[in-house]
PDB file of C-alpha atoms in Angstrom:
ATOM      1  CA  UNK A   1       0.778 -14.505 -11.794  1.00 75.00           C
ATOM      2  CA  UNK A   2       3.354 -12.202  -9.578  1.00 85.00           C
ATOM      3  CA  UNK A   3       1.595  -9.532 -11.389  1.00 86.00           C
ATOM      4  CA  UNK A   4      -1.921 -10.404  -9.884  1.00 85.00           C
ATOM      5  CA  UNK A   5      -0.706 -11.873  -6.407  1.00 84.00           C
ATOM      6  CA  UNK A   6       0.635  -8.465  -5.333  1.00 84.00           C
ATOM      7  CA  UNK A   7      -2.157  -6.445  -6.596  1.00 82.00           C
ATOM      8  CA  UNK A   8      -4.225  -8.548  -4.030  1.00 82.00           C
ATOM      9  CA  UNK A   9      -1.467  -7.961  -1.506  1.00 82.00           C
ATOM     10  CA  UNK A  10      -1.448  -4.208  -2.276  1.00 82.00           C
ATOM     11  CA  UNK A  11      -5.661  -4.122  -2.209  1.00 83.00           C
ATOM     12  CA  UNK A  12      -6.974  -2.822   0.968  1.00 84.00           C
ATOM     13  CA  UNK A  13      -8.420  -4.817   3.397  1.00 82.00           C
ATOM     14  CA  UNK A  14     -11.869  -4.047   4.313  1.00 83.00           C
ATOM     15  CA  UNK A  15     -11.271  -4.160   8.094  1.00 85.00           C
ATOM     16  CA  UNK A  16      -8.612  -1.934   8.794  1.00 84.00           C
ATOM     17  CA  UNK A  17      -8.687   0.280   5.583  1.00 81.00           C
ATOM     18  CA  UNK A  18      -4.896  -0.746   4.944  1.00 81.00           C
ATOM     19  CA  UNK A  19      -2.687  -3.088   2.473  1.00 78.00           C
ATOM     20  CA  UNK A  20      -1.051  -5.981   3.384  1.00 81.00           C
ATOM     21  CA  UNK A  21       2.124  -4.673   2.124  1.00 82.00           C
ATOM     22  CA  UNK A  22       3.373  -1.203   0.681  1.00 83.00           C
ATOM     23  CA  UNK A  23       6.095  -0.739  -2.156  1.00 84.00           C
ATOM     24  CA  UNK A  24       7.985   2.524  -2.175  1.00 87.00           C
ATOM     25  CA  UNK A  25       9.502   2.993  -5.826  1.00 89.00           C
ATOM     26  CA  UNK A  26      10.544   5.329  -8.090  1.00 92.00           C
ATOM     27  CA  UNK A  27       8.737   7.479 -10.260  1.00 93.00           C
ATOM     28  CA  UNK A  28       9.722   5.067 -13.372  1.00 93.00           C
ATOM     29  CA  UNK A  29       8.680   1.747 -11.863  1.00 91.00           C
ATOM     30  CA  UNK A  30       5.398   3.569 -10.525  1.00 89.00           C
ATOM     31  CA  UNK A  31       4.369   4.387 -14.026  1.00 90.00           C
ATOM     32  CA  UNK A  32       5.786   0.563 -15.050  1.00 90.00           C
ATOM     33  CA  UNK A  33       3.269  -1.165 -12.204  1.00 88.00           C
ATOM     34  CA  UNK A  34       0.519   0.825 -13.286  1.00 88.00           C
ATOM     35  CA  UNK A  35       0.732   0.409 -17.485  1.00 89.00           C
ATOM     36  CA  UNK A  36       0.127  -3.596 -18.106  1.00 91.00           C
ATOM     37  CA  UNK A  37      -4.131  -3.440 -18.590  1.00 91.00           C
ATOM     38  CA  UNK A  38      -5.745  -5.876 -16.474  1.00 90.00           C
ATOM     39  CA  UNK A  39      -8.530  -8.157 -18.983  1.00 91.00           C
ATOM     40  CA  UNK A  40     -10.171 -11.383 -18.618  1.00 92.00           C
ATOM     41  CA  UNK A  41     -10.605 -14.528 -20.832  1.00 90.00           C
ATOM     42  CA  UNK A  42     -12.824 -16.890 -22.240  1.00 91.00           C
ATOM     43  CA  UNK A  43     -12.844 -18.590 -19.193  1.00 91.00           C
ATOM     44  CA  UNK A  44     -13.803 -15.488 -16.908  1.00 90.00           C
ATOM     45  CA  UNK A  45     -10.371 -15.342 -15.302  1.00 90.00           C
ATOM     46  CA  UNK A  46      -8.601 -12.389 -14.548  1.00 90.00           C
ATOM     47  CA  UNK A  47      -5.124 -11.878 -16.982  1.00 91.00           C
ATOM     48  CA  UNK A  48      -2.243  -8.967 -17.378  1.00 91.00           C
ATOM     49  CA  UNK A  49      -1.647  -7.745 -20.406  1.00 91.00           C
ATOM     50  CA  UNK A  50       1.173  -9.581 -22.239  1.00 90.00           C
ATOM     51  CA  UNK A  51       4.652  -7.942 -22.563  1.00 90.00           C
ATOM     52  CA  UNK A  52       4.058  -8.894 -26.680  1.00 92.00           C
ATOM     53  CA  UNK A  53       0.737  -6.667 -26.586  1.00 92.00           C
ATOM     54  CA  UNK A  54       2.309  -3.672 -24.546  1.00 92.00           C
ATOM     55  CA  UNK A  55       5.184  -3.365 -27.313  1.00 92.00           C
ATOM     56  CA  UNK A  56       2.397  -3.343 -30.400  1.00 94.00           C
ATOM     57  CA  UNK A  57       1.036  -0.072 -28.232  1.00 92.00           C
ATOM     58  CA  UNK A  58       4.520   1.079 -28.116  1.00 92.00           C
ATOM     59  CA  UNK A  59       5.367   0.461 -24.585  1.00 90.00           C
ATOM     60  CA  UNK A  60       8.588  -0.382 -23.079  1.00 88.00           C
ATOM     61  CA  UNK A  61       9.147  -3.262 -21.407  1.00 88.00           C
ATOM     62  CA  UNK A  62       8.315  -2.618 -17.322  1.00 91.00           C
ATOM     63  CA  UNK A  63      11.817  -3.992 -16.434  1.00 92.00           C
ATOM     64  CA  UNK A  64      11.875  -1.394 -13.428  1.00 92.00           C
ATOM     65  CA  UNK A  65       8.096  -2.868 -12.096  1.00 91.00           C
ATOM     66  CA  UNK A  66       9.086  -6.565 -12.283  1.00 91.00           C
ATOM     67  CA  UNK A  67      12.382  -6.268 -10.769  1.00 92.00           C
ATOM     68  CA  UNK A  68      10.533  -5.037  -7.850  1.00 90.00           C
ATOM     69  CA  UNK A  69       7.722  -7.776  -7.848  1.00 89.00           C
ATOM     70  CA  UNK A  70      10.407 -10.691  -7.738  1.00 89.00           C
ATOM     71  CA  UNK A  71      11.407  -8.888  -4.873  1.00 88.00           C
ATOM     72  CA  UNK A  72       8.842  -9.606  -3.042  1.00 83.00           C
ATOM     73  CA  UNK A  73       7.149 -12.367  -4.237  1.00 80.00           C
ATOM     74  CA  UNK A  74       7.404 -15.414  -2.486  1.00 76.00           C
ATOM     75  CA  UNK A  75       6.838 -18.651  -5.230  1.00 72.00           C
ATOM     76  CA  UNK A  76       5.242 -21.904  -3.879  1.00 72.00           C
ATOM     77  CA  UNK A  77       7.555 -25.154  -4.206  1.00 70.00           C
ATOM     78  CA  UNK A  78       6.663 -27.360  -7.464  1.00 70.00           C
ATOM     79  CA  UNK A  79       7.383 -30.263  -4.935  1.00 74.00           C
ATOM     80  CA  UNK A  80       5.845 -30.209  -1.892  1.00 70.00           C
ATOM     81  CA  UNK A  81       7.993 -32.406   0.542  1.00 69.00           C
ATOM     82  CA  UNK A  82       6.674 -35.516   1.360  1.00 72.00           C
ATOM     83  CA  UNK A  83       5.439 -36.469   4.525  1.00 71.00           C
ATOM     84  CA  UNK A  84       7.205 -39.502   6.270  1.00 72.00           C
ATOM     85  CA  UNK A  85       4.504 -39.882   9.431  1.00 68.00           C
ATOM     86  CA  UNK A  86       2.582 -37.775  11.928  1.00 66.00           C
ATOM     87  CA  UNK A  87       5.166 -35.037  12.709  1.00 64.00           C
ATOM     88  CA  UNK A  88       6.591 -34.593   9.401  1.00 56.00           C
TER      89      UNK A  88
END
């Protein structure tokens, strides 16, 4: 999921030609964000490559890519707080 949320956020947007956000990394973590395949289901929805699958092709783990993914992804609460009346 962190995977595909900041592909989206990295994808250009077709009005100003531009990302919503930019990552400068390394040369490793480069080559990390860009070796997970991207595939599909039975279901038609979009999946990355599991780290289980990557090892059988004899990759390493991208350590250096998701360290900078949790770095800027933002998770939604599990709870959402509950509202007490109109203002909150």
């Amino acid at each position: 999921m962190i995977w595909l949320a900041t592909r989206a956020l990295l994808q250009p947007d077709p009005s100003t030609g531009t990302g919503r956000l930019r990552l400068q990394v390394d040369r490793q973590a480069g080559i990390q964000l860009s070796t997970p395949k991207l595939g599909s289901n039975t279901a038609g929805y979009s999946i990355i490559e599991s780290k289980k699958s990557m090892k059988a092709r004899g990759m390493k783990s991208p350590d250096r890519a998701e360290a900078a993914l949790l770095a800027v992804y933002e998770a939604e609460p599990l709870n959402q707080p509950r509202r007490r009346g109109l203002l909150n």
